[in-house]
Amino acid sequence: MNKFDNYKLIMIYINESHKTMLEDFFDDIHFHMYTVQRKAESVWSEKLKHKNTQIWPGTDCIFLLSLPGDKVDNMLKMLKTFRASLPYEIVMAIGVIPMER
């Protein structure tokens, strides 16, 4: 069995203005295995968009974390605690995806 079997990819979508806050959170919990994609443009609805323009200002970012399947539930609990610390109007979405070899 490969040591990377049963790994999961956790995708976290968050407003780019809170990127540093999430990075600091990962430092606090000693988690250092992630990738960040900045400047993601998003459309949430006809009237809510982050397109990095004067009309639709703002951008989002996507964090990609890879970790063993048996560590996912604990990470999700910690991320739920982090989410509770964000202002009400800040969107943070999380997806868990199986990783193939």
XYZ file of N, CA and C in Angstrom:
303
model
N 0.841 -1.180 0.000
C 0.000 0.000 0.000
C 0.889 1.248 0.000
N 0.609 2.164 -0.901
C 1.331 3.422 -1.012
C 0.996 4.311 0.182
N 1.988 5.045 0.700
C 1.729 5.884 1.874
C 0.772 7.035 1.568
N 0.527 7.318 0.293
C -0.401 8.386 -0.069
C -1.784 7.871 -0.448
N -2.014 6.565 -0.313
C -3.361 6.038 -0.521
C -4.282 6.626 0.540
N -5.506 6.861 0.178
C -6.530 7.389 1.083
C -6.280 8.840 1.490
N -5.459 9.568 0.763
C -5.306 10.998 1.026
C -6.510 11.740 0.461
N -6.833 12.864 1.061
C -7.947 13.694 0.615
C -7.426 15.090 0.291
N -8.105 15.735 -0.627
C -7.817 17.115 -0.973
C -8.942 17.964 -0.395
N -8.596 18.891 0.472
C -9.586 19.818 1.020
C -9.411 21.142 0.292
N -10.503 21.618 -0.301
C -10.495 22.884 -1.012
C -11.247 23.907 -0.159
N -10.585 25.005 0.154
C -11.193 26.069 0.957
C -11.277 27.319 0.093
N -12.467 27.841 -0.016
C -12.733 29.031 -0.807
C -13.044 30.165 0.163
N -12.290 31.275 0.080
C -12.466 32.365 1.043
C -12.153 33.706 0.376
N -12.763 34.764 0.864
C -12.486 36.109 0.386
C -10.997 36.396 0.568
N -10.381 36.957 -0.457
C -8.931 37.183 -0.396
C -8.526 38.126 0.738
N -9.435 38.964 1.177
C -9.118 39.871 2.285
C -8.870 39.116 3.590
N -9.242 37.834 3.648
C -9.038 37.027 4.855
C -7.993 35.925 4.669
N -7.224 36.016 3.574
C -6.175 35.036 3.285
C -5.153 34.955 4.412
N -4.649 36.096 4.848
C -3.627 36.118 5.901
C -4.167 35.542 7.201
N -5.415 35.817 7.491
C -6.029 35.291 8.712
C -6.053 33.756 8.695
N -6.371 33.167 7.536
C -6.382 31.707 7.428
C -4.956 31.152 7.493
N -4.008 31.827 6.870
C -2.610 31.390 6.950
C -2.108 31.436 8.398
N -2.471 32.480 9.121
C -2.086 32.570 10.536
C -2.711 31.439 11.349
N -3.948 31.099 11.022
C -4.624 29.983 11.687
C -3.859 28.682 11.449
N -3.445 28.450 10.204
C -2.671 27.240 9.909
C -1.345 27.233 10.672
N -0.702 28.381 10.782
C 0.525 28.463 11.591
C 0.236 28.095 13.042
N -0.863 28.616 13.578
C -1.227 28.347 14.979
C -1.454 26.861 15.254
N -2.009 26.148 14.259
C -2.268 24.710 14.467
C -1.136 23.846 13.901
N -0.057 24.502 13.469
C 1.136 23.810 12.951
C 0.817 22.952 11.728
N 0.008 23.507 10.827
C -0.294 22.834 9.567
C 0.389 23.618 8.454
N 1.281 22.942 7.714
C 2.108 23.645 6.733
C 2.136 22.949 5.374
N 1.057 22.282 5.010
C 1.042 21.565 3.734
C -0.172 22.009 2.915
N -0.027 23.168 2.256
C -1.130 23.676 1.451
C -0.608 24.531 0.305
N -1.476 24.768 -0.650
C -1.209 25.633 -1.791
C -2.294 26.700 -1.811
N -1.939 27.916 -2.215
C -2.911 29.003 -2.301
C -2.963 29.521 -3.735
N -4.167 29.622 -4.270
C -4.376 30.267 -5.565
C -5.082 31.591 -5.299
N -4.381 32.694 -5.555
C -4.937 34.027 -5.307
C -5.633 34.585 -6.541
N -6.340 35.669 -6.330
C -6.986 36.442 -7.398
C -8.049 35.649 -8.156
N -8.754 34.777 -7.478
C -9.851 34.045 -8.113
C -11.044 34.982 -8.265
N -11.600 35.042 -9.462
C -12.798 35.842 -9.702
C -14.006 34.930 -9.579
N -15.052 35.446 -8.934
C -16.193 34.592 -8.598
C -17.509 35.282 -8.907
N -18.492 34.482 -9.254
C -19.860 34.956 -9.425
C -20.736 34.113 -8.521
N -21.351 34.761 -7.543
C -22.205 34.059 -6.577
C -23.671 34.132 -6.984
N -24.047 35.231 -7.617
C -25.419 35.418 -8.096
C -25.387 36.586 -9.074
N -26.543 36.924 -9.619
C -26.609 38.038 -10.565
C -26.145 39.347 -9.925
N -26.356 39.482 -8.623
C -26.036 40.735 -7.943
C -24.853 40.641 -6.990
N -24.187 39.512 -6.944
C -23.028 39.358 -6.062
C -21.885 38.707 -6.837
N -20.885 39.528 -7.142
C -19.751 39.057 -7.940
C -18.461 39.652 -7.385
N -17.385 38.915 -7.515
C -16.035 39.408 -7.249
C -15.271 39.268 -8.561
N -15.227 40.346 -9.345
C -14.608 40.304 -10.669
C -13.383 41.219 -10.782
N -12.947 41.805 -9.643
C -11.767 42.665 -9.610
C -11.901 43.860 -10.563
N -13.109 44.446 -10.613
C -13.370 45.629 -11.428
C -13.975 46.710 -10.540
N -14.131 47.925 -11.097
C -14.770 48.988 -10.318
C -16.222 48.644 -10.014
N -16.890 48.017 -10.949
C -18.298 47.661 -10.750
C -18.425 46.484 -9.795
N -17.564 45.488 -9.940
C -17.598 44.282 -9.096
C -16.232 44.097 -8.439
N -15.929 44.904 -7.408
C -14.605 44.811 -6.774
C -14.436 43.531 -5.957
N -13.183 43.233 -5.693
C -12.867 42.106 -4.822
C -12.438 40.867 -5.578
N -11.654 40.048 -4.899
C -11.262 38.738 -5.415
C -11.298 37.752 -4.258
N -11.251 36.492 -4.601
C -11.254 35.425 -3.612
C -9.970 34.629 -3.764
N -9.755 33.680 -2.891
C -8.619 32.780 -3.045
C -9.044 31.369 -2.657
N -8.289 30.425 -3.156
C -8.577 29.012 -2.937
C -7.355 28.373 -2.296
N -7.571 27.736 -1.165
C -6.530 26.968 -0.484
C -6.754 25.500 -0.816
N -5.694 24.799 -1.163
C -5.744 23.360 -1.400
C -4.861 22.679 -0.367
N -5.465 21.796 0.420
C -4.745 21.070 1.465
C -4.781 19.588 1.124
N -3.689 18.893 1.303
C -3.704 17.440 1.144
C -3.329 16.821 2.480
N -4.150 15.858 2.905
C -3.874 15.197 4.174
C -4.498 13.813 4.195
N -3.991 12.938 5.071
C -4.524 11.580 5.155
C -6.007 11.600 5.518
N -6.740 10.635 4.969
C -8.174 10.555 5.218
C -8.545 10.525 6.685
N -7.712 9.907 7.524
C -8.042 9.820 8.948
C -7.831 11.142 9.686
N -7.263 12.141 9.021
C -7.051 13.463 9.633
C -8.099 14.489 9.184
N -8.940 14.104 8.225
C -9.889 15.046 7.630
C -10.915 15.547 8.642
N -11.536 14.649 9.403
C -12.576 15.075 10.352
C -12.046 16.080 11.360
N -10.857 15.846 11.871
C -10.274 16.781 12.831
C -10.005 18.139 12.181
N -9.478 18.138 10.951
C -9.227 19.401 10.257
C -10.539 20.140 10.012
N -11.589 19.415 9.629
C -12.877 20.064 9.395
C -13.424 20.695 10.674
N -13.231 20.041 11.805
C -13.659 20.621 13.089
C -12.898 21.911 13.374
N -11.591 21.902 13.131
C -10.792 23.106 13.369
C -11.183 24.230 12.408
N -11.460 23.874 11.153
C -11.876 24.886 10.183
C -13.245 25.464 10.532
N -14.108 24.641 11.104
C -15.419 25.139 11.542
C -15.237 26.176 12.652
N -14.314 25.934 13.553
C -13.999 26.902 14.608
C -13.451 28.189 13.995
N -12.550 28.053 13.024
C -12.019 29.231 12.336
C -13.141 30.005 11.657
N -14.022 29.292 10.974
C -15.136 29.940 10.257
C -15.989 30.768 11.207
N -16.187 30.285 12.413
C -16.999 31.006 13.401
C -16.361 32.339 13.787
N -15.060 32.482 13.580
C -14.374 33.729 13.937
C -14.456 34.786 12.835
N -14.942 34.408 11.659
C -15.027 35.356 10.544
C -16.263 36.244 10.680
N -16.207 37.451 10.120
C -17.407 38.291 10.101
C -18.549 37.589 9.362
N -19.760 37.893 9.742
C -20.955 37.224 9.211
C -21.007 37.203 7.684
N -20.667 38.318 7.045
C -20.842 38.423 5.599
C -19.713 37.792 4.783
N -18.677 37.295 5.408
C -17.562 36.682 4.685
C -17.890 35.225 4.359
N -17.796 34.901 3.080
C -18.090 33.542 2.623
C -16.842 32.676 2.749
N -17.029 31.486 3.284
C -15.968 30.483 3.307
C -16.641 29.150 3.001
N -16.198 28.506 1.940
C -16.762 27.218 1.548
C -15.656 26.173 1.554
N -16.024 24.940 1.899
C -15.050 23.852 1.992
C -15.571 22.646 1.219
N -14.686 22.025 0.448
C -15.005 20.782 -0.236
C -13.934 19.749 0.057
N -14.337 18.488 0.157
C -13.395 17.388 0.383
C -13.463 16.473 -0.836
N -12.304 16.225 -1.427
C -12.225 15.470 -2.674
C -11.233 14.327 -2.505
N -11.608 13.092 -2.902
C -10.635 11.997 -2.830
C -9.497 12.244 -3.822
N -8.290 11.875 -3.449
C -7.138 12.021 -4.341
C -6.832 10.670 -4.974
N -6.665 10.683 -6.268
C -6.308 9.469 -7.002
C -4.794 9.397 -7.126
N -4.301 8.187 -7.301
C -2.862 8.025 -7.498
C -2.457 8.516 -8.852
